[in-house]
Short mmCIF file of C-alpha atoms and ligand atoms in Angstrom, two decimals:
data_model
loop_
_atom_site.label_atom_id
_atom_site.label_comp_id
_atom_site.label_asym_id
_atom_site.label_seq_id
_atom_site.Cartn_x
_atom_site.Cartn_y
_atom_site.Cartn_z
CA UNK A 1303 0.01 -0.05 -0.02
CA UNK A 1304 1.70 3.55 -0.72
CA UNK A 1305 1.17 6.64 1.47
CA UNK A 1306 -1.11 8.01 -0.83
CA UNK A 1307 -3.89 5.25 -0.49
CA UNK A 1308 -3.04 4.71 3.34
CA UNK A 1309 -3.96 8.35 3.43
CA UNK A 1310 -7.27 7.93 1.70
CA UNK A 1311 -8.00 4.41 3.64
CA UNK A 1312 -7.88 6.68 6.40
CA UNK A 1313 -10.19 9.53 5.49
CA UNK A 1314 -12.61 6.56 4.58
CA UNK A 1315 -12.83 5.19 7.60
CA UNK A 1316 -13.07 8.61 9.09
CA UNK A 1317 -16.30 9.35 7.27
CA UNK A 1318 -18.02 6.25 6.78
CA UNK A 1319 -17.38 6.09 10.86
CA UNK A 1320 -19.28 9.98 11.06
CA UNK A 1321 -21.15 10.14 8.65
CA UNK A 1322 -22.80 5.55 9.16
CA UNK A 1323 -25.99 6.71 8.85
CA UNK A 1324 -26.07 8.14 5.32
CA UNK A 1325 -25.14 5.49 2.79
CA UNK A 1326 -25.32 7.73 -0.54
CA UNK A 1327 -23.35 10.22 0.61
CA UNK A 1328 -20.66 7.39 1.84
CA UNK A 1329 -21.11 6.01 -2.11
CA UNK A 1330 -19.83 9.03 -3.79
CA UNK A 1331 -17.44 10.25 -1.41
CA UNK A 1332 -16.13 6.30 -1.84
CA UNK A 1333 -16.15 6.70 -5.58
CA UNK A 1334 -14.51 9.32 -5.45
CA UNK A 1335 -12.22 8.51 -3.28
CA UNK A 1336 -11.11 5.32 -4.83
CA UNK A 1337 -10.03 7.22 -7.96
CA UNK A 1338 -8.00 10.47 -7.04
CA UNK A 1339 -4.84 7.79 -5.12
CA UNK A 1340 -2.31 8.24 -8.52
CA UNK A 1341 -3.22 11.95 -8.33
CA UNK A 1342 -2.68 12.36 -5.03
CA UNK A 1343 0.58 10.67 -5.13
CA UNK A 1344 1.77 13.43 -7.70
CA UNK A 1345 1.14 15.87 -5.08
CA UNK A 1346 1.75 15.13 -1.58
CA UNK A 1347 0.88 18.62 -0.34
CA UNK A 1348 -2.52 17.91 -0.51
CA UNK A 1349 -1.82 14.96 1.90
CA UNK A 1350 0.25 16.77 4.20
CA UNK A 1351 -1.90 19.50 4.37
CA UNK A 1352 -5.39 17.07 4.97
CA UNK A 1353 -6.68 18.61 2.04
CA UNK A 1354 -9.42 15.13 1.83
CA UNK A 1355 -10.93 15.49 5.29
CA UNK A 1356 -11.87 19.58 4.33
CA UNK A 1357 -13.05 18.40 0.88
CA UNK A 1358 -15.14 15.81 2.12
CA UNK A 1359 -17.05 18.52 5.17
CA UNK A 1360 -19.99 20.86 3.60
CA UNK A 1361 -18.74 24.20 4.53
CA UNK A 1362 -22.22 24.95 5.46
CA UNK A 1363 -25.83 23.10 6.12
CA UNK A 1364 -29.02 24.63 6.55
CA UNK A 1365 -32.41 22.69 7.62
CA UNK A 1366 -35.50 24.94 7.59
CA UNK A 1367 -39.26 24.09 8.50
CA UNK A 1368 -40.93 24.71 5.86
CA UNK A 1369 -45.22 25.02 6.31
CA UNK A 1370 -47.86 25.48 3.94
CA UNK A 1371 -51.50 25.15 4.11
CA UNK A 1372 -52.96 22.97 1.53
CA UNK A 1373 -56.67 23.53 -0.23
CA UNK A 1374 -58.64 21.34 2.42
CA UNK A 1375 -56.69 24.44 4.94
CA UNK A 1376 -54.89 21.63 6.63
CA UNK A 1377 -51.52 22.52 7.92
CA UNK A 1378 -48.56 20.70 6.04
CA UNK A 1379 -45.15 20.76 7.07
CA UNK A 1380 -42.03 19.86 5.15
CA UNK A 1381 -38.60 19.70 5.85
CA UNK A 1382 -36.52 21.93 3.66
CA UNK A 1383 -32.53 21.56 3.22
CA UNK A 1384 -29.47 23.38 1.49
CA UNK A 1385 -26.38 22.26 1.59
CA UNK A 1386 -23.08 24.68 0.53
CA UNK A 1387 -20.74 22.37 0.05
CA UNK A 1388 -17.64 24.08 -1.14
CA UNK A 1389 -16.99 27.62 -2.61
CA UNK A 1390 -12.90 27.19 -3.98
CA UNK A 1391 -13.89 28.13 -7.61
CA UNK A 1392 -17.26 30.41 -7.33
CA UNK A 1393 -20.88 31.04 -5.31
CA UNK A 1394 -22.16 27.73 -4.71
CA UNK A 1395 -24.32 26.29 -7.80
CA UNK A 1396 -26.98 23.52 -7.70
CA UNK A 1397 -30.39 22.76 -7.64
CA UNK A 1398 -33.53 21.67 -5.24
CA UNK A 1399 -35.21 18.45 -4.92
CA UNK A 1400 -38.49 18.22 -4.14
CA UNK A 1401 -39.19 14.12 -3.79
CA UNK A 1402 -40.47 12.27 -0.79
CA UNK A 1403 -36.87 11.02 -0.58
CA UNK A 1404 -34.93 13.81 0.56
CA UNK A 1405 -32.54 13.08 2.97
CA UNK A 1406 -29.44 14.85 3.92
CA UNK A 1407 -27.78 11.69 3.14
CA UNK A 1408 -29.10 12.67 -0.22
CA UNK A 1409 -28.84 16.20 -0.45
CA UNK A 1410 -25.08 15.60 0.23
CA UNK A 1411 -24.15 13.51 -2.13
CA UNK A 1412 -25.84 15.62 -5.00
CA UNK A 1413 -23.59 18.55 -3.68
CA UNK A 1414 -20.06 16.44 -3.18
CA UNK A 1415 -20.94 15.59 -7.09
CA UNK A 1416 -21.49 18.80 -7.97
CA UNK A 1417 -18.20 20.02 -6.10
CA UNK A 1418 -16.74 18.27 -9.25
CA UNK A 1419 -19.31 18.50 -11.82
CA UNK A 1420 -19.00 22.33 -11.42
CA UNK A 1421 -14.95 22.80 -11.56
CA UNK A 1422 -15.46 20.42 -14.97
CA UNK A 1423 -17.36 22.86 -16.59
CA UNK A 1424 -14.67 25.14 -16.48
CA UNK A 1425 -16.45 27.91 -14.82
CA UNK A 1426 -16.25 29.94 -11.74
CA UNK A 1427 -19.00 27.61 -9.67
CA UNK A 1428 -18.62 26.06 -6.16
CA UNK A 1429 -21.12 23.21 -5.29
CA UNK A 1430 -24.09 23.29 -3.25
CA UNK A 1431 -27.92 21.36 -3.20
CA UNK A 1432 -30.73 21.96 -1.48
CA UNK A 1433 -34.57 20.42 -1.42
CA UNK A 1434 -37.73 19.10 0.27
CA UNK A 1435 -39.31 16.21 1.62
CA UNK A 1436 -42.55 17.93 -0.34
CA UNK A 1437 -44.49 15.54 -3.22
CA UNK A 1438 -45.58 17.88 -5.74
CA UNK A 1439 -47.23 14.52 -6.91
CA UNK A 1440 -50.90 15.18 -6.83
CA UNK A 1441 -50.91 18.60 -5.53
CA UNK A 1442 -52.80 21.16 -7.24
CA UNK A 1443 -50.46 24.76 -8.55
CA UNK A 1444 -52.09 26.27 -5.54
CA UNK A 1445 -50.61 24.01 -3.25
CA UNK A 1446 -46.91 23.91 -5.25
CA UNK A 1447 -46.94 27.56 -4.71
CA UNK A 1448 -48.00 28.33 -1.05
CA UNK A 1449 -45.37 25.68 -0.84
CA UNK A 1450 -42.71 27.24 -3.25
CA UNK A 1451 -43.81 30.78 -1.18
CA UNK A 1452 -42.59 29.22 2.26
CA UNK A 1453 -39.88 27.62 0.91
CA UNK A 1454 -38.28 30.68 -0.30
CA UNK A 1455 -39.60 33.11 2.63
CA UNK A 1456 -36.45 31.27 4.38
CA UNK A 1457 -34.44 30.24 1.34
CA UNK A 1458 -33.72 34.01 0.77
CA UNK A 1459 -32.26 34.36 3.94
CA UNK A 1460 -28.94 32.00 2.77
CA UNK A 1461 -28.73 32.96 -0.80
CA UNK A 1462 -27.75 35.50 -2.88
CA UNK A 1463 -26.91 35.98 -7.00
CA UNK A 1464 -22.27 36.27 -5.91
CA UNK A 1465 -23.39 33.80 -2.58
CA UNK A 1466 -25.32 30.39 -3.72
CA UNK A 1467 -27.88 30.19 -7.06
CA UNK A 1468 -29.80 27.48 -6.80
CA UNK A 1469 -31.88 25.95 -9.96
CA UNK A 1470 -34.49 23.11 -10.60
CA UNK A 1471 -33.89 19.09 -10.35
CA UNK A 1472 -35.78 16.06 -9.81
CA UNK A 1473 -39.67 17.79 -9.27
CA UNK A 1474 -38.98 21.51 -9.46
CA UNK A 1475 -39.23 22.35 -13.36
CA UNK A 1476 -40.06 26.19 -14.86
CA UNK A 1477 -42.98 26.17 -12.63
CA UNK A 1478 -41.60 25.92 -9.73
CA UNK A 1479 -38.85 28.15 -10.20
CA UNK A 1480 -41.12 31.26 -10.59
CA UNK A 1481 -43.15 30.70 -7.62
CA UNK A 1482 -39.86 31.04 -5.97
CA UNK A 1483 -38.32 33.36 -8.10
CA UNK A 1484 -41.33 35.86 -7.10
CA UNK A 1485 -40.97 35.48 -3.36
CA UNK A 1486 -37.83 35.91 -3.85
CA UNK A 1487 -37.97 39.34 -5.82
CA UNK A 1488 -40.69 40.40 -3.42
CA UNK A 1489 -38.70 39.85 -0.05
CA UNK A 1490 -35.73 41.12 -1.52
CA UNK A 1491 -35.14 43.32 -4.44
CA UNK A 1492 -35.27 42.61 -8.39
CA UNK A 1493 -32.52 40.32 -8.58
CA UNK A 1494 -32.32 37.25 -11.52
CA UNK A 1495 -29.21 36.42 -10.58
CA UNK A 1496 -30.51 34.50 -7.60
CA UNK A 1497 -31.95 31.26 -9.27
CA UNK A 1498 -31.45 29.54 -13.16
CA UNK A 1499 -33.92 27.80 -14.54
CA UNK A 1500 -35.80 30.45 -14.78
CA UNK A 1501 -38.76 31.01 -17.79
CA UNK A 1502 -37.55 33.45 -21.23
CA UNK A 1503 -40.21 35.77 -20.50
CA UNK A 1504 -37.74 36.97 -16.81
CA UNK A 1505 -34.51 36.38 -18.20
CA UNK A 1506 -33.92 32.43 -18.34
CA UNK A 1507 -31.52 31.34 -20.68
CA UNK A 1508 -32.35 30.17 -24.21
CA UNK A 1509 -31.36 26.45 -24.21
CA UNK A 1510 -30.96 25.88 -20.25
CA UNK A 1511 -34.38 23.41 -20.20
CA UNK A 1512 -33.06 21.32 -22.79
CA UNK A 1513 -29.30 21.76 -21.53
CA UNK A 1514 -28.50 18.82 -19.41
CA UNK A 1515 -30.36 16.44 -21.85
CA UNK A 1516 -28.80 17.57 -25.43
CA UNK A 1517 -24.90 17.89 -23.34
CA UNK A 1518 -25.29 14.27 -22.52
CA UNK A 1519 -26.20 13.22 -26.09
CA UNK A 1520 -23.39 16.23 -27.05
CA UNK A 1521 -20.30 13.73 -24.74
CA UNK A 1522 -20.60 11.28 -26.61
CA UNK A 1523 -21.33 12.90 -29.87
CA UNK A 1524 -17.84 13.68 -29.35
CA UNK A 1525 -16.63 10.12 -27.65
CA UNK A 1526 -18.07 8.62 -30.71
CA UNK A 1527 -16.44 10.87 -33.57
CA UNK A 1528 -13.26 9.88 -31.60
CA UNK A 1529 -14.16 6.32 -32.51
CA UNK A 1530 -14.92 7.61 -36.37
CA UNK A 1531 -18.74 6.74 -35.58
CA UNK A 1532 -21.85 8.39 -35.05
CA UNK A 1533 -25.47 8.37 -34.17
CA UNK A 1534 -26.25 6.51 -36.85
CA UNK A 1535 -28.40 4.02 -37.08
CA UNK A 1536 -27.91 3.03 -33.36
CA UNK A 1537 -30.70 2.77 -30.83
CA UNK A 1538 -30.54 4.15 -27.25
CA UNK A 1539 -32.07 2.77 -23.84
CA UNK A 1540 -33.20 5.86 -21.74
CA UNK A 1541 -34.67 5.97 -18.35
CA UNK A 1542 -37.18 9.15 -16.78
CA UNK A 1543 -39.54 10.68 -18.30
CA UNK A 1544 -38.92 14.51 -16.95
CA UNK A 1545 -36.53 17.36 -17.94
CA UNK A 1546 -33.80 14.75 -19.23
CA UNK A 1547 -34.95 12.23 -20.19
CA UNK A 1548 -37.21 13.92 -22.87
CA UNK A 1549 -34.10 16.38 -24.32
CA UNK A 1550 -32.48 13.44 -24.54
CA UNK A 1551 -34.11 11.77 -26.47
CA UNK A 1552 -34.69 15.29 -28.74
CA UNK A 1553 -31.42 15.44 -29.51
CA UNK A 1554 -30.48 11.46 -29.78
CA UNK A 1555 -33.50 11.65 -33.01
CA UNK A 1556 -32.27 15.35 -34.18
CA UNK A 1557 -28.80 13.04 -35.04
CA UNK A 1558 -29.70 10.01 -36.09
CA UNK A 1559 -30.81 7.50 -33.19
CA UNK A 1560 -34.03 5.23 -32.09
CA UNK A 1561 -34.71 6.42 -28.84
CA UNK A 1562 -36.77 3.49 -28.32
CA UNK A 1563 -37.71 3.74 -24.18
CA UNK A 1564 -38.52 6.11 -21.55
CA UNK A 1565 -40.27 5.18 -17.61
CA UNK A 1566 -41.11 6.93 -14.67
CA UNK A 1567 -41.20 5.10 -11.04
CA UNK A 1568 -43.87 3.16 -11.98
CA UNK A 1569 -42.93 1.67 -15.35
CA UNK A 1570 -41.53 2.37 -18.20
CA UNK A 1571 -42.42 2.58 -22.87
CA UNK A 1572 -40.25 0.11 -25.14
CA UNK A 1573 -41.24 2.31 -28.05
CA UNK A 1574 -39.70 -0.17 -31.29
CA UNK A 1575 -40.78 2.67 -33.78
CA UNK A 1576 -39.15 5.57 -31.86
CA UNK A 1577 -40.56 7.49 -28.85
CA UNK A 1578 -42.99 10.14 -30.74
CA UNK A 1579 -41.48 13.14 -29.23
CA UNK A 1580 -44.76 15.09 -29.55
CA UNK A 1581 -47.44 12.98 -27.87
CA UNK A 1582 -44.27 12.25 -24.78
CA UNK A 1583 -44.16 15.69 -24.13
CA UNK A 1584 -47.57 16.67 -24.24
CA UNK A 1585 -47.94 14.00 -21.68
CA UNK A 1586 -45.45 15.14 -19.25
CA UNK A 1587 -44.96 18.49 -19.89
CA UNK A 1588 -48.68 19.68 -20.45
CA UNK A 1589 -51.03 18.23 -18.94
CA UNK A 1590 -48.33 16.02 -15.91
CA UNK A 1591 -49.91 12.66 -16.79
CA UNK A 1592 -48.23 9.37 -16.25
CA UNK A 1593 -46.65 7.32 -18.87
CA UNK A 1594 -49.58 4.96 -19.27
CA UNK A 1595 -51.34 7.76 -21.11
CA UNK A 1596 -48.77 7.20 -24.01
CA UNK A 1597 -49.10 3.61 -24.04
CA UNK A 1598 -52.96 4.11 -24.88
CA UNK A 1599 -52.63 6.61 -27.15
CA UNK A 1600 -49.99 4.78 -29.64
CA UNK A 1601 -50.24 1.25 -30.91
CA UNK A 1602 -46.66 1.30 -31.25
CA UNK A 1603 -45.85 1.13 -27.60
CA UNK A 1604 -45.55 -1.38 -24.88
CA UNK A 1605 -46.36 -0.26 -21.11
CA UNK A 1606 -44.64 -2.46 -19.20
CA UNK A 1607 -44.28 -2.22 -14.44
CA UNK A 1608 -41.48 -1.87 -13.28
CA UNK A 1609 -37.79 -0.74 -14.20
CA UNK A 1610 -36.44 -0.39 -17.68
CA UNK A 1611 -33.31 -2.08 -16.64
CA UNK A 1612 -34.72 -5.05 -16.48
CA UNK A 1613 -36.44 -4.88 -20.28
CA UNK A 1614 -34.35 -7.03 -22.50
CA UNK A 1615 -33.58 -4.77 -25.80
CA UNK A 1616 -30.67 -4.98 -28.09
CA UNK A 1617 -28.66 -1.17 -28.07
CA UNK A 1618 -25.74 0.40 -28.19
CA UNK A 1619 -26.18 3.32 -26.21
CA UNK A 1620 -28.30 3.29 -22.31
CA UNK A 1621 -28.86 7.57 -21.56
CA UNK A 1622 -29.96 6.63 -17.74
CA UNK A 1623 -32.05 9.93 -16.77
CA UNK A 1624 -34.33 9.05 -13.72
CA UNK A 1625 -32.19 8.91 -10.25
CA UNK A 1626 -29.70 7.71 -8.20
CA UNK A 1627 -29.00 3.56 -7.87
CA UNK A 1628 -31.24 2.90 -10.55
CA UNK A 1629 -29.10 0.39 -12.33
CA UNK A 1630 -27.62 -2.60 -10.23
CA UNK A 1631 -25.49 -4.73 -10.84
CA UNK A 1632 -27.23 -7.19 -12.35
CA UNK A 1633 -28.79 -4.82 -14.22
CA UNK A 1634 -25.92 -3.76 -15.74
CA UNK A 1635 -24.79 -7.33 -16.66
CA UNK A 1636 -27.61 -7.26 -18.23
CA UNK A 1637 -27.35 -4.37 -20.13
CA UNK A 1638 -23.37 -5.74 -21.60
CA UNK A 1639 -24.99 -8.30 -22.74
CA UNK A 1640 -27.72 -6.39 -24.89
CA UNK A 1641 -25.07 -4.99 -26.78
CA UNK A 1642 -25.11 -1.54 -24.95
CA UNK A 1643 -21.42 -0.01 -25.22
CA UNK A 1644 -21.74 3.32 -23.94
CA UNK A 1645 -23.69 4.45 -20.88
CA UNK A 1646 -24.09 8.32 -20.78
CA UNK A 1647 -25.14 8.66 -16.92
CA UNK A 1648 -28.04 11.57 -17.21
CA UNK A 1649 -28.96 11.02 -13.69
CA UNK A 1650 -26.96 11.66 -10.77
CA UNK A 1651 -25.42 8.13 -9.50
CA UNK A 1652 -27.43 6.71 -11.45
CA UNK A 1653 -25.35 2.78 -11.58
CA UNK A 1654 -24.02 1.23 -8.03
CA UNK A 1655 -20.66 1.90 -7.73
CA UNK A 1656 -20.42 -2.42 -8.67
CA UNK A 1657 -22.43 -1.13 -11.55
CA UNK A 1658 -19.95 1.02 -12.36
CA UNK A 1659 -17.20 -1.01 -12.09
CA UNK A 1660 -18.82 -3.44 -14.36
CA UNK A 1661 -19.14 -1.25 -16.92
CA UNK A 1662 -16.03 -0.32 -16.93
CA UNK A 1663 -14.33 -3.73 -16.25
CA UNK A 1664 -16.13 -4.81 -19.83
CA UNK A 1665 -14.72 -1.97 -21.82
CA UNK A 1666 -18.31 -0.14 -22.16
CA UNK A 1667 -17.64 3.37 -22.39
CA UNK A 1668 -18.73 4.69 -18.70
CA UNK A 1669 -19.35 8.04 -19.04
CA UNK A 1670 -20.55 8.82 -15.50
CA UNK A 1671 -22.91 11.57 -14.38
CA UNK A 1672 -20.80 14.33 -12.95
CA UNK A 1673 -18.87 14.86 -16.56
CA UNK A 1674 -22.05 13.26 -18.65
CA UNK A 1675 -24.94 16.07 -17.27
CA UNK A 1676 -22.97 18.75 -16.55
CA UNK A 1677 -24.42 20.66 -19.78
CA UNK A 1678 -27.49 21.82 -17.36
CA UNK A 1679 -25.06 23.65 -14.65
CA UNK A 1680 -22.85 24.91 -17.27
CA UNK A 1681 -26.16 26.46 -18.96
CA UNK A 1682 -27.05 27.54 -15.69
CA UNK A 1683 -23.23 29.15 -14.87
CA UNK A 1684 -24.13 30.75 -18.59
CA UNK A 1685 -27.41 32.50 -17.45
CA UNK A 1686 -25.80 34.06 -14.48
CA UNK A 1687 -23.37 35.71 -17.04
CA UNK A 1688 -26.37 36.68 -18.80
CA UNK A 1689 -28.29 38.54 -16.04
CA UNK A 1690 -25.48 40.21 -15.02
CA UNK A 1691 -25.03 41.48 -18.84
CA UNK A 1692 -28.50 42.23 -18.31
CA UNK A 1693 -28.76 40.14 -21.83
CA UNK A 1694 -30.60 37.50 -23.21
CA UNK A 1695 -27.67 35.36 -25.88
CA UNK A 1696 -29.10 33.96 -29.46
CA UNK A 1697 -30.08 29.82 -28.75
CA UNK A 1698 -27.55 29.91 -31.22
CA UNK A 1699 -25.17 31.18 -28.96
CA UNK A 1700 -25.67 29.44 -25.90
CA UNK A 1701 -26.03 25.92 -27.94
CA UNK A 1702 -23.28 26.27 -29.38
CA UNK A 1703 -20.77 27.33 -26.50
CA UNK A 1704 -22.83 23.89 -24.70
CA UNK A 1705 -21.65 21.98 -26.84
CA UNK A 1706 -17.79 23.43 -26.67
CA UNK A 1707 -18.22 22.75 -22.65
CA UNK A 1708 -19.57 19.03 -23.42
CA UNK A 1709 -15.82 18.79 -25.72
CA UNK A 1710 -13.69 20.18 -23.35
CA UNK A 1711 -15.37 17.97 -21.12
CA UNK A 1712 -15.11 14.52 -22.68
CA UNK A 1713 -11.69 15.67 -23.70
CA UNK A 1714 -10.80 16.41 -19.83
CA UNK A 1715 -11.73 13.05 -18.75
CA UNK A 1716 -10.29 11.27 -22.25
CA UNK A 1717 -6.74 12.71 -21.25
CA UNK A 1718 -6.91 12.37 -18.11
CA UNK A 1719 -7.93 9.25 -17.88
CA UNK A 1720 -4.69 8.66 -20.72
CA UNK A 1721 -2.10 10.26 -18.02
CA UNK A 1722 -2.80 8.61 -15.29
CA UNK A 1723 -2.47 5.59 -17.31
CA UNK A 1724 -6.38 4.14 -17.00
CA UNK A 1725 -7.45 4.58 -20.98
CA UNK A 1726 -11.12 5.29 -20.95
CA UNK A 1727 -12.10 4.96 -17.61
CA UNK A 1728 -13.94 7.45 -17.81
CA UNK A 1729 -14.68 7.41 -13.52
CA UNK A 1730 -11.04 8.01 -13.39
CA UNK A 1731 -11.32 10.78 -15.33
CA UNK A 1732 -13.84 12.75 -14.51
CA UNK A 1733 -12.31 12.83 -10.76
CA UNK A 1734 -9.05 13.82 -11.35
CA UNK A 1735 -10.03 16.35 -13.99
CA UNK A 1736 -12.34 18.04 -11.34
CA UNK A 1737 -10.79 17.05 -8.20
CA UNK A 1738 -7.42 18.56 -9.30
CA UNK A 1739 -9.46 22.30 -10.50
CA UNK A 1740 -10.65 22.67 -6.51
CA UNK A 1741 -7.78 21.12 -5.04
CA UNK A 1742 -5.42 23.46 -6.32
CA UNK A 1743 -8.18 27.06 -5.51
CA UNK A 1744 -8.65 25.12 -1.55
CA UNK A 1745 -4.55 25.12 -1.10
CA UNK A 1746 -4.00 28.55 -2.46
CA UNK A 1747 -6.88 30.33 -0.18
CA UNK A 1748 -4.91 28.66 2.27
CA UNK A 1749 -7.00 25.75 2.35
CA UNK A 1750 -10.41 27.61 3.93
P1 NDP B 2520 -38.05 15.62 -13.79
O1 NDP B 2520 -38.55 15.81 -12.47
O2 NDP B 2520 -38.05 16.29 -14.42
O3 NDP B 2520 -38.19 13.89 -13.64
C1 NDP B 2520 -37.55 13.00 -12.90
C2 NDP B 2520 -37.83 12.00 -13.35
O4 NDP B 2520 -37.11 10.52 -13.16
C3 NDP B 2520 -39.03 11.42 -13.98
O5 NDP B 2520 -39.32 10.33 -14.73
C4 NDP B 2520 -39.80 10.97 -12.99
O6 NDP B 2520 -40.62 9.34 -12.77
C5 NDP B 2520 -38.46 9.68 -12.40
N1 NDP B 2520 -38.11 9.18 -11.04
C6 NDP B 2520 -37.88 9.81 -10.26
N2 NDP B 2520 -37.90 9.18 -8.86
C7 NDP B 2520 -38.12 7.51 -9.03
C8 NDP B 2520 -37.68 6.72 -9.02
N3 NDP B 2520 -37.10 6.71 -7.04
N4 NDP B 2520 -37.72 5.52 -9.88
C9 NDP B 2520 -37.56 5.90 -11.10
N5 NDP B 2520 -37.70 6.58 -12.03
C10 NDP B 2520 -38.26 8.31 -10.70
O7 NDP B 2520 -36.20 15.82 -12.61
P2 NDP B 2520 -35.53 15.57 -14.21
O8 NDP B 2520 -35.15 15.01 -15.15
O9 NDP B 2520 -34.73 16.92 -13.97
O10 NDP B 2520 -34.05 15.17 -13.58
C11 NDP B 2520 -33.50 13.14 -13.41
C12 NDP B 2520 -31.89 13.29 -13.13
O11 NDP B 2520 -31.66 14.16 -13.62
C13 NDP B 2520 -31.67 13.48 -11.22
O12 NDP B 2520 -30.80 12.15 -11.28
C14 NDP B 2520 -30.99 15.07 -11.11
O13 NDP B 2520 -30.23 14.58 -10.29
C15 NDP B 2520 -30.74 14.94 -12.73
N6 NDP B 2520 -30.16 15.79 -13.28
C16 NDP B 2520 -31.51 17.16 -13.82
C17 NDP B 2520 -30.13 18.29 -14.20
C18 NDP B 2520 -31.04 18.99 -14.64
O14 NDP B 2520 -30.93 20.24 -15.22
N7 NDP B 2520 -32.93 18.95 -14.52
C19 NDP B 2520 -29.05 18.79 -14.11
C20 NDP B 2520 -28.06 17.68 -13.49
C21 NDP B 2520 -28.57 16.56 -13.01
P3 NDP B 2520 -41.95 9.96 -11.52
O15 NDP B 2520 -42.93 11.46 -11.98
O16 NDP B 2520 -42.78 8.89 -11.99
O17 NDP B 2520 -41.77 10.53 -10.26
#
């Protein structure tokens, strides 16, 4: 065992003892730590300054009560959170998630991943994440509005355009961002830069809605180009039917791939003729219905209960775009057996560590979430720039910048993996490339 690997092991033991009840956070930290040993061997100063202890501890963690009244006049209460994990590279930046599963462990894993993802974009943004265990499903518009108003009444005390700039995530789209922004404006002042993912009418960025899904596809486009290939004639399996999944499907189809699946938390659609995007958007974005409605209106589609990753379909590309730990080791084996050569994670940590390692060991081009889905936060950072300038750039300009950023991220992952004798191990490449920039900044700033 080298000195660096002993150091990493001691940090792992320390965190496992300290945060034993935070399994998702421990999973994200373990994945990160196991890949950065070779980098630490080249940089003993980071071990000497115990930088890993600092980087795995959030700078600040805020938890608050969110009381709100439902349509029957009953008072409800949820928990609100914001994790301000690391500000070495800029203001805390990361989404808000509204989902009943939200807890400290899940938000800490998301905020931790966000540090390195944001670093990979090359833009001046630190890492954060927040949300609530509020379940938006089945709530009326008025209930969503009252919840968002109460949530922001408290959160507004801790955020600001140069301090912490939240965006959307699961359960938080344009409608929620609008209600949150309206409350912030009323309490503080007009300052569009405090939230990103705003609608275009009040200083959102063009392409932000599409950015995460498009970005994941752009990253794979650059990978395929390196292999002298493209999307033409390739089949893609996708999970999720929310913001990320819909726009990954849109870009896949535009570039010539056949996207044949999508899913929600109850079941999935297999449409051998390719997903009908107009129908999917109408059901999910306009009517806010379940996917069963898709199968009812589309003769070529089958609806199945359960996980799409338990379904056998021959495909070269997989885009998990739903949630964490949706692909376990058995499902990873099934994907490889069905011909999958590229896995691009639109979601955050959708593969368990075992599944991710299986992909890498079996020569699958595994593109981890912190690289593949960084397009969303990248365009959020561009939205911050536009808000500071009081300008709104054209869609073509934002799209071209997004494509360029995804190319840089792909190349950073590829080149860093090569540099550390781990060719095509993009998990290692992404972790080291993301970490290098943050570590350098923290060290230069006196480890604060
Ligand atoms: P949405 O809320 O728009 O959609 C989430 C989708 O995932 C829905 O289809 C939802 O189904 C499904 N889903 C959620 N939880 C589960 C679950 N436990 N099991 C199975 N399916 C589930 O969220 P987004 O599309 O914005 O986010 C999807 C993923 O992408 C998340 O991991 C998020 O962190 C990540 N991400 C999002 C970014 C963004 O810009 N929005 C940026 C970077 C990453 P149902 O409707 O049944 O709940």
